PDB file of C-alpha atoms in Angstrom:
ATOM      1  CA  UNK A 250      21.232 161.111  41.114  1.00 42.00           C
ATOM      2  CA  UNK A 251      22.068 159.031  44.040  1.00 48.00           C
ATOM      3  CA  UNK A 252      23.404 160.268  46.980  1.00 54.00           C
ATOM      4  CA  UNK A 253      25.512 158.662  50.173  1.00 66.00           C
ATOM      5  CA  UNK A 254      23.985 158.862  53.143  1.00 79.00           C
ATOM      6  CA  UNK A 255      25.556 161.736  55.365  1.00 84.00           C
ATOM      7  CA  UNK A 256      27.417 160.105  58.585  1.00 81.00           C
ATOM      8  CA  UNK A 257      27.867 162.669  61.808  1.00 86.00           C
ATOM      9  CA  UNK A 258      31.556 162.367  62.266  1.00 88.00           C
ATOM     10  CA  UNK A 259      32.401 159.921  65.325  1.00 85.00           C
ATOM     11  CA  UNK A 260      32.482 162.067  69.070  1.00 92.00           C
ATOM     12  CA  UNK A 261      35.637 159.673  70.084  1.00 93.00           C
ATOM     13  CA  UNK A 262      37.880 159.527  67.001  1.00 92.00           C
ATOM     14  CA  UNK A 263      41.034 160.463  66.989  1.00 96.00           C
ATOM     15  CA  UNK A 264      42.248 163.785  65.414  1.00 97.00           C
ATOM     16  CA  UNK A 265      42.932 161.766  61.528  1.00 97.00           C
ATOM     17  CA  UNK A 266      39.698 160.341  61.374  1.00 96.00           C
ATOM     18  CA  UNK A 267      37.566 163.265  62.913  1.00 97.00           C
ATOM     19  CA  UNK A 268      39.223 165.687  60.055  1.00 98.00           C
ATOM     20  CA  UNK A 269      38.723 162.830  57.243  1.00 97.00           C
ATOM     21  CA  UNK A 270      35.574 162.600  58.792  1.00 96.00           C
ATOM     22  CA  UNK A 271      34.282 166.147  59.143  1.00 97.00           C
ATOM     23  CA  UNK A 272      35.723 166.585  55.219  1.00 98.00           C
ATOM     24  CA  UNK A 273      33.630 164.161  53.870  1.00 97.00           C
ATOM     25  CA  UNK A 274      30.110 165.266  56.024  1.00 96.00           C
ATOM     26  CA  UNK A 275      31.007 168.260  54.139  1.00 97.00           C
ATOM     27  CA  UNK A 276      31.379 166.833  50.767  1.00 97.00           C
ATOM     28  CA  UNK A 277      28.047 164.448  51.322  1.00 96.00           C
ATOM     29  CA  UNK A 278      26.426 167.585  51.922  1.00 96.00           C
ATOM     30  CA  UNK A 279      27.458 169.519  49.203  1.00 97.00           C
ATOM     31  CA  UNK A 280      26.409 166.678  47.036  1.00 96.00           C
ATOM     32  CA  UNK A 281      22.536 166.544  49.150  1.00 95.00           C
ATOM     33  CA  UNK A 282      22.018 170.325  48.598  1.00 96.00           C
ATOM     34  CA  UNK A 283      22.395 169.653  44.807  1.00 97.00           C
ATOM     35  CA  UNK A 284      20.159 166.137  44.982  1.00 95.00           C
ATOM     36  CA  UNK A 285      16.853 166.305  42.665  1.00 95.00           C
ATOM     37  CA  UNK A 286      17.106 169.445  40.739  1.00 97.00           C
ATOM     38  CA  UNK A 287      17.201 169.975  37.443  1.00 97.00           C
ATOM     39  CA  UNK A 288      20.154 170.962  35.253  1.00 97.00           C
ATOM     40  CA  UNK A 289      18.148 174.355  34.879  1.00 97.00           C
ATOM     41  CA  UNK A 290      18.176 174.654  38.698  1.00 97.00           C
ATOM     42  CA  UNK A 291      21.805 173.778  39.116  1.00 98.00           C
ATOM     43  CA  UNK A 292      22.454 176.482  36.802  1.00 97.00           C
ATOM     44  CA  UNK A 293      20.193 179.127  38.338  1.00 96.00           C
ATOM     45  CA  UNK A 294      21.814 182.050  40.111  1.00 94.00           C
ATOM     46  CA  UNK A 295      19.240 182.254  42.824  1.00 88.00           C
ATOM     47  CA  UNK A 296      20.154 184.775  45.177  1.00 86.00           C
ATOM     48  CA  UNK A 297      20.721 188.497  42.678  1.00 87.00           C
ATOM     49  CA  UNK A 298      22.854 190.428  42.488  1.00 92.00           C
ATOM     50  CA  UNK A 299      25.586 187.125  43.234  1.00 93.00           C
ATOM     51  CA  UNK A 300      26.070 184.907  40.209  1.00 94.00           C
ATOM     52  CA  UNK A 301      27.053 181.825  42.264  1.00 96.00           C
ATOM     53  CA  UNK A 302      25.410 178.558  41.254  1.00 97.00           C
ATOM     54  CA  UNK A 303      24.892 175.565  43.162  1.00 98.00           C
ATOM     55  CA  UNK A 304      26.580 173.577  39.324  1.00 98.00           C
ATOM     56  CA  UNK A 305      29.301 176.381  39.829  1.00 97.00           C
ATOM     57  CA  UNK A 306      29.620 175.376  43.893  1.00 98.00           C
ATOM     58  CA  UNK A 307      30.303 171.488  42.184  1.00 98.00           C
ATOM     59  CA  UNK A 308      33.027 172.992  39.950  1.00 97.00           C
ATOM     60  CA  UNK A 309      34.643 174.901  42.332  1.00 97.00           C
ATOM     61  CA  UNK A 310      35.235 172.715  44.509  1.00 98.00           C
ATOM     62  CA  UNK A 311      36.649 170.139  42.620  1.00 97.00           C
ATOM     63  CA  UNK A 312      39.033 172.697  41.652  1.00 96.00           C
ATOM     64  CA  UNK A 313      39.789 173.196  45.409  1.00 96.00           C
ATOM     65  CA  UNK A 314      40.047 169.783  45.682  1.00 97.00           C
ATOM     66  CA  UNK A 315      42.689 169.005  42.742  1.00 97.00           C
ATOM     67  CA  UNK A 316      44.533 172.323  44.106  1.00 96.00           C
ATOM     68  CA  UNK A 317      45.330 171.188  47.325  1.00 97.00           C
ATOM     69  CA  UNK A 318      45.302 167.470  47.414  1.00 98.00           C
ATOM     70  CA  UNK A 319      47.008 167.198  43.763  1.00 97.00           C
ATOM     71  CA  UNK A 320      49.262 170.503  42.763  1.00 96.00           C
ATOM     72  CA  UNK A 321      50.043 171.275  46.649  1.00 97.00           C
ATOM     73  CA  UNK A 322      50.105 168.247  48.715  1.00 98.00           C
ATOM     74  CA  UNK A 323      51.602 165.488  45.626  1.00 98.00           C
ATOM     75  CA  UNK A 324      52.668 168.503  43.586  1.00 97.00           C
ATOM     76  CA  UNK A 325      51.503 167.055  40.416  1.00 97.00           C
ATOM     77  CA  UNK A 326      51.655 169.487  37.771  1.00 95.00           C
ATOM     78  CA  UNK A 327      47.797 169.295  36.714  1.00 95.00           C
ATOM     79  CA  UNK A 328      46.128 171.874  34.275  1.00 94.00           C
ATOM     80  CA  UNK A 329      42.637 173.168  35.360  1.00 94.00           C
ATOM     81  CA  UNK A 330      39.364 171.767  35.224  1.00 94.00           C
ATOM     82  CA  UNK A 331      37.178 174.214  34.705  1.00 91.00           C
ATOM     83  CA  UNK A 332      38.807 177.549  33.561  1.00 75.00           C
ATOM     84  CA  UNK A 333      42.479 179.317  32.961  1.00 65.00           C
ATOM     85  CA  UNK A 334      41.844 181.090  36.038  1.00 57.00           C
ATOM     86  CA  UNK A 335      42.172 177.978  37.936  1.00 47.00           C
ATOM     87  CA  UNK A 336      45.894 177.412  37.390  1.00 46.00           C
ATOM     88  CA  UNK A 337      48.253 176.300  40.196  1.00 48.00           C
ATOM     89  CA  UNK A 338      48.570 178.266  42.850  1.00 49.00           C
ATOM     90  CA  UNK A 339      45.056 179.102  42.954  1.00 49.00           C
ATOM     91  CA  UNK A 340      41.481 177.688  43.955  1.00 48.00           C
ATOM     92  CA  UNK A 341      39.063 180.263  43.301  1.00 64.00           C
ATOM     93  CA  UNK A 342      38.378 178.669  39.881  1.00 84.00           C
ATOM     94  CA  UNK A 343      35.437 176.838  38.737  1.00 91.00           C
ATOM     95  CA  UNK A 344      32.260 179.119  39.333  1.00 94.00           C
ATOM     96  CA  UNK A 345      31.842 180.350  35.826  1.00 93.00           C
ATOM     97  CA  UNK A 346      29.702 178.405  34.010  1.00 94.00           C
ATOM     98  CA  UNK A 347      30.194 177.846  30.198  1.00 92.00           C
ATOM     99  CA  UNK A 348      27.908 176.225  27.744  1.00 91.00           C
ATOM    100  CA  UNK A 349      28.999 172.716  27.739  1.00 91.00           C
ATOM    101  CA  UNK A 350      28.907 172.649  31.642  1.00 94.00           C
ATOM    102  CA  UNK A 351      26.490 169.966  33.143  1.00 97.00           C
ATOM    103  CA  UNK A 352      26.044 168.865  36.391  1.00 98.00           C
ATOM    104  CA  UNK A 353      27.148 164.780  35.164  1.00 97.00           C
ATOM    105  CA  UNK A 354      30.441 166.099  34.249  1.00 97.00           C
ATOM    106  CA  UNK A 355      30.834 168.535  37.396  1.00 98.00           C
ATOM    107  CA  UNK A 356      29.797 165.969  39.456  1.00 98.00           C
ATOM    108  CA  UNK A 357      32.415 163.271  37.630  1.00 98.00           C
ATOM    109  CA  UNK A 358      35.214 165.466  38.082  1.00 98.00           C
ATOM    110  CA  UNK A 359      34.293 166.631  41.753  1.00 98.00           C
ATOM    111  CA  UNK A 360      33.870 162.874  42.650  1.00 98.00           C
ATOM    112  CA  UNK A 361      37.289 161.886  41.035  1.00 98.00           C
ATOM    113  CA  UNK A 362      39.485 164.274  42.363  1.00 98.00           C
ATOM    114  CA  UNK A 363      38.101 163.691  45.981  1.00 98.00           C
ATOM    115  CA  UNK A 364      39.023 160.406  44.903  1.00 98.00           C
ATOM    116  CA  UNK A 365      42.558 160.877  44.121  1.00 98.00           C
ATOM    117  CA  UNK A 366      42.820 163.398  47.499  1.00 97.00           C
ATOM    118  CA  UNK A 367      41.610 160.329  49.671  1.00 98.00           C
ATOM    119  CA  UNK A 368      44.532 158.476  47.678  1.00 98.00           C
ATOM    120  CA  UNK A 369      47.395 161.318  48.251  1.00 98.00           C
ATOM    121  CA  UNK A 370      46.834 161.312  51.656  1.00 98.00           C
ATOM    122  CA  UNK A 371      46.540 158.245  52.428  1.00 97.00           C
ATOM    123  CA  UNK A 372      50.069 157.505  53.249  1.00 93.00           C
ATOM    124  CA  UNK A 373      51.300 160.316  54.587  1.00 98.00           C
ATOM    125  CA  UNK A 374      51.114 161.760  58.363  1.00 98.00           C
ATOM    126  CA  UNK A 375      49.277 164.650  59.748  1.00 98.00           C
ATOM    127  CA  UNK A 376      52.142 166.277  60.470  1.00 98.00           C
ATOM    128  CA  UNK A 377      53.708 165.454  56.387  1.00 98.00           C
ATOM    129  CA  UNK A 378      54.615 169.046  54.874  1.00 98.00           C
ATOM    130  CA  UNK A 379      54.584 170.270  50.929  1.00 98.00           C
ATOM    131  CA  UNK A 380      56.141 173.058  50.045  1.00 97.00           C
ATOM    132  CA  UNK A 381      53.120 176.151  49.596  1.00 96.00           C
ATOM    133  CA  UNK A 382      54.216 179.928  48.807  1.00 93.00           C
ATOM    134  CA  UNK A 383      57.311 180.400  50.936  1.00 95.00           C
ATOM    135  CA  UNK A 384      57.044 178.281  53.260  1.00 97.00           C
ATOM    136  CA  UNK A 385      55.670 174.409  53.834  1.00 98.00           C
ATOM    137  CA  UNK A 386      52.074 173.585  54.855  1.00 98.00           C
ATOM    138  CA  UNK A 387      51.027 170.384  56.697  1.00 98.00           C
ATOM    139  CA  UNK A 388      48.279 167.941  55.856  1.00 98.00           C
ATOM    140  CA  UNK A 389      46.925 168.401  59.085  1.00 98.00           C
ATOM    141  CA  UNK A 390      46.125 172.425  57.992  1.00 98.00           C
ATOM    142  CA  UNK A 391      45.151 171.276  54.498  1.00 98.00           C
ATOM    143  CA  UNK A 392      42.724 169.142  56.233  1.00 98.00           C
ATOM    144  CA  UNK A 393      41.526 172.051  58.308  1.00 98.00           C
ATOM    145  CA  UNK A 394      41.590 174.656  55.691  1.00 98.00           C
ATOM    146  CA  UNK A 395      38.913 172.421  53.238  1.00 98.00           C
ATOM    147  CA  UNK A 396      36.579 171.549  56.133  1.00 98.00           C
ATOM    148  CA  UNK A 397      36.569 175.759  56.506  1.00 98.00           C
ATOM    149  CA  UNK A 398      36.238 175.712  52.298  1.00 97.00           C
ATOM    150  CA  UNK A 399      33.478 173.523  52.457  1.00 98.00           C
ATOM    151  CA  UNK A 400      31.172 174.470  55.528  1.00 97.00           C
ATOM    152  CA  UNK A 401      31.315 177.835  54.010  1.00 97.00           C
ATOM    153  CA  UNK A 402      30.187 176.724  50.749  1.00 97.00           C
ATOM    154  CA  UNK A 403      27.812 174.153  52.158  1.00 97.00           C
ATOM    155  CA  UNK A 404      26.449 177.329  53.522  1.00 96.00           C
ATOM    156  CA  UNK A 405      26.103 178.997  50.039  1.00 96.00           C
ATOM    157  CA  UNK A 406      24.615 175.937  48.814  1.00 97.00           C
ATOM    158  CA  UNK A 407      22.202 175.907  51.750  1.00 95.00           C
ATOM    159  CA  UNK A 408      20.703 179.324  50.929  1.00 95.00           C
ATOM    160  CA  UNK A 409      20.817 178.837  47.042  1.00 96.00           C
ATOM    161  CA  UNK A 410      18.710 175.429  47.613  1.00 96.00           C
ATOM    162  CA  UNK A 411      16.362 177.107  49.636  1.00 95.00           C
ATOM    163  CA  UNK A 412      15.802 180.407  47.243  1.00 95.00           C
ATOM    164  CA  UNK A 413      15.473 177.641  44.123  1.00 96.00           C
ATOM    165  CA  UNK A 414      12.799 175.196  45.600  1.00 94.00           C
ATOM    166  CA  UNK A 415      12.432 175.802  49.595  1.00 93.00           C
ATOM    167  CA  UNK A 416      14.756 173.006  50.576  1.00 90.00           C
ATOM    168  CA  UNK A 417      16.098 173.473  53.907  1.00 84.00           C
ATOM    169  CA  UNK A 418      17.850 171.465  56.245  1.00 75.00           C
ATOM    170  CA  UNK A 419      19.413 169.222  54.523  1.00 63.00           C
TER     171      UNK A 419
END
């Protein structure tokens, strides 16, 4: 698997393109942490008693992705990817691996729907709402709430990498 090289987001940007910008250092480094293991490895629980996986970190967060980029921000009405428990409304879906789960597809579906979240906010304003529980939410906190999502799962990733092969610093 190839990876993109991982950009520090720009010190003098202005607020859009520091959040786009912080997002996808996250996302590049999700994909790093995952970089040159086997399936086996993706799949390994590495850190008892947790279950989580760094293939199950993948899944997740395209989940996450397709929750708040698709079914909150566009409101689509999309099914899950990876689960029933990953409905709309919802975002913890995705770590539970099943049989037929490979990395390839994870990584497919992870890379498409940060796709299609680059396209649904493309034209729309920080400050753009969507309606979310009872209330609206802006882009500008969606924005803010998946940089959280990912650094803390880029953290996961970081300590599964390094209890599966000694990887650090990535």
């Amino acid at each position: 698997m190839t990876t993109t090289e991982r950009l520090l987001p720009p010190m003098d940007a202005d607020e859009r393109a520091s959040l786009e910008s912080w997002l996808d250092f996250y996302r590049t480094t999700l994909a790093q942490k995952c970089a040159g293991l086997t399936e086996h490895q993706l799949r390994a629980a590495s850190a008892p008693p947790s279950p989580l996986t760094l293939l199950g970190l993948v899944q997740h967060l395209a989940e996450v992705e397709r929750n708040w980029f698709r079914r909150v921000l566009a409101e689509e009405d999309v099914p899950p990817l990876f689960g029933p428990d990953a409905g709309p409304g919802t975002h913890d879906g995705g770590f539970d691996l099943d049989e037929a789960a490979t990395y390839d597809r994870a990584l497919a579906a992870w890379r498409a729907e940060t796709d299609r979240g680059r396209e649904n906010c493309a034209g729309r304003a920080l400050d753009d709402t969507a309606p979310f529980g009872d209330g609206r939410v802006t882009l500008r906190w969606i924005y803010t709430h998946m940089i959280a999502e990912y650094a803390r799962h880029c953290g996961h990733a970081d300590l599964l990498r390094e209890r599966i092969d000694g990887s650090t610093g990535v």
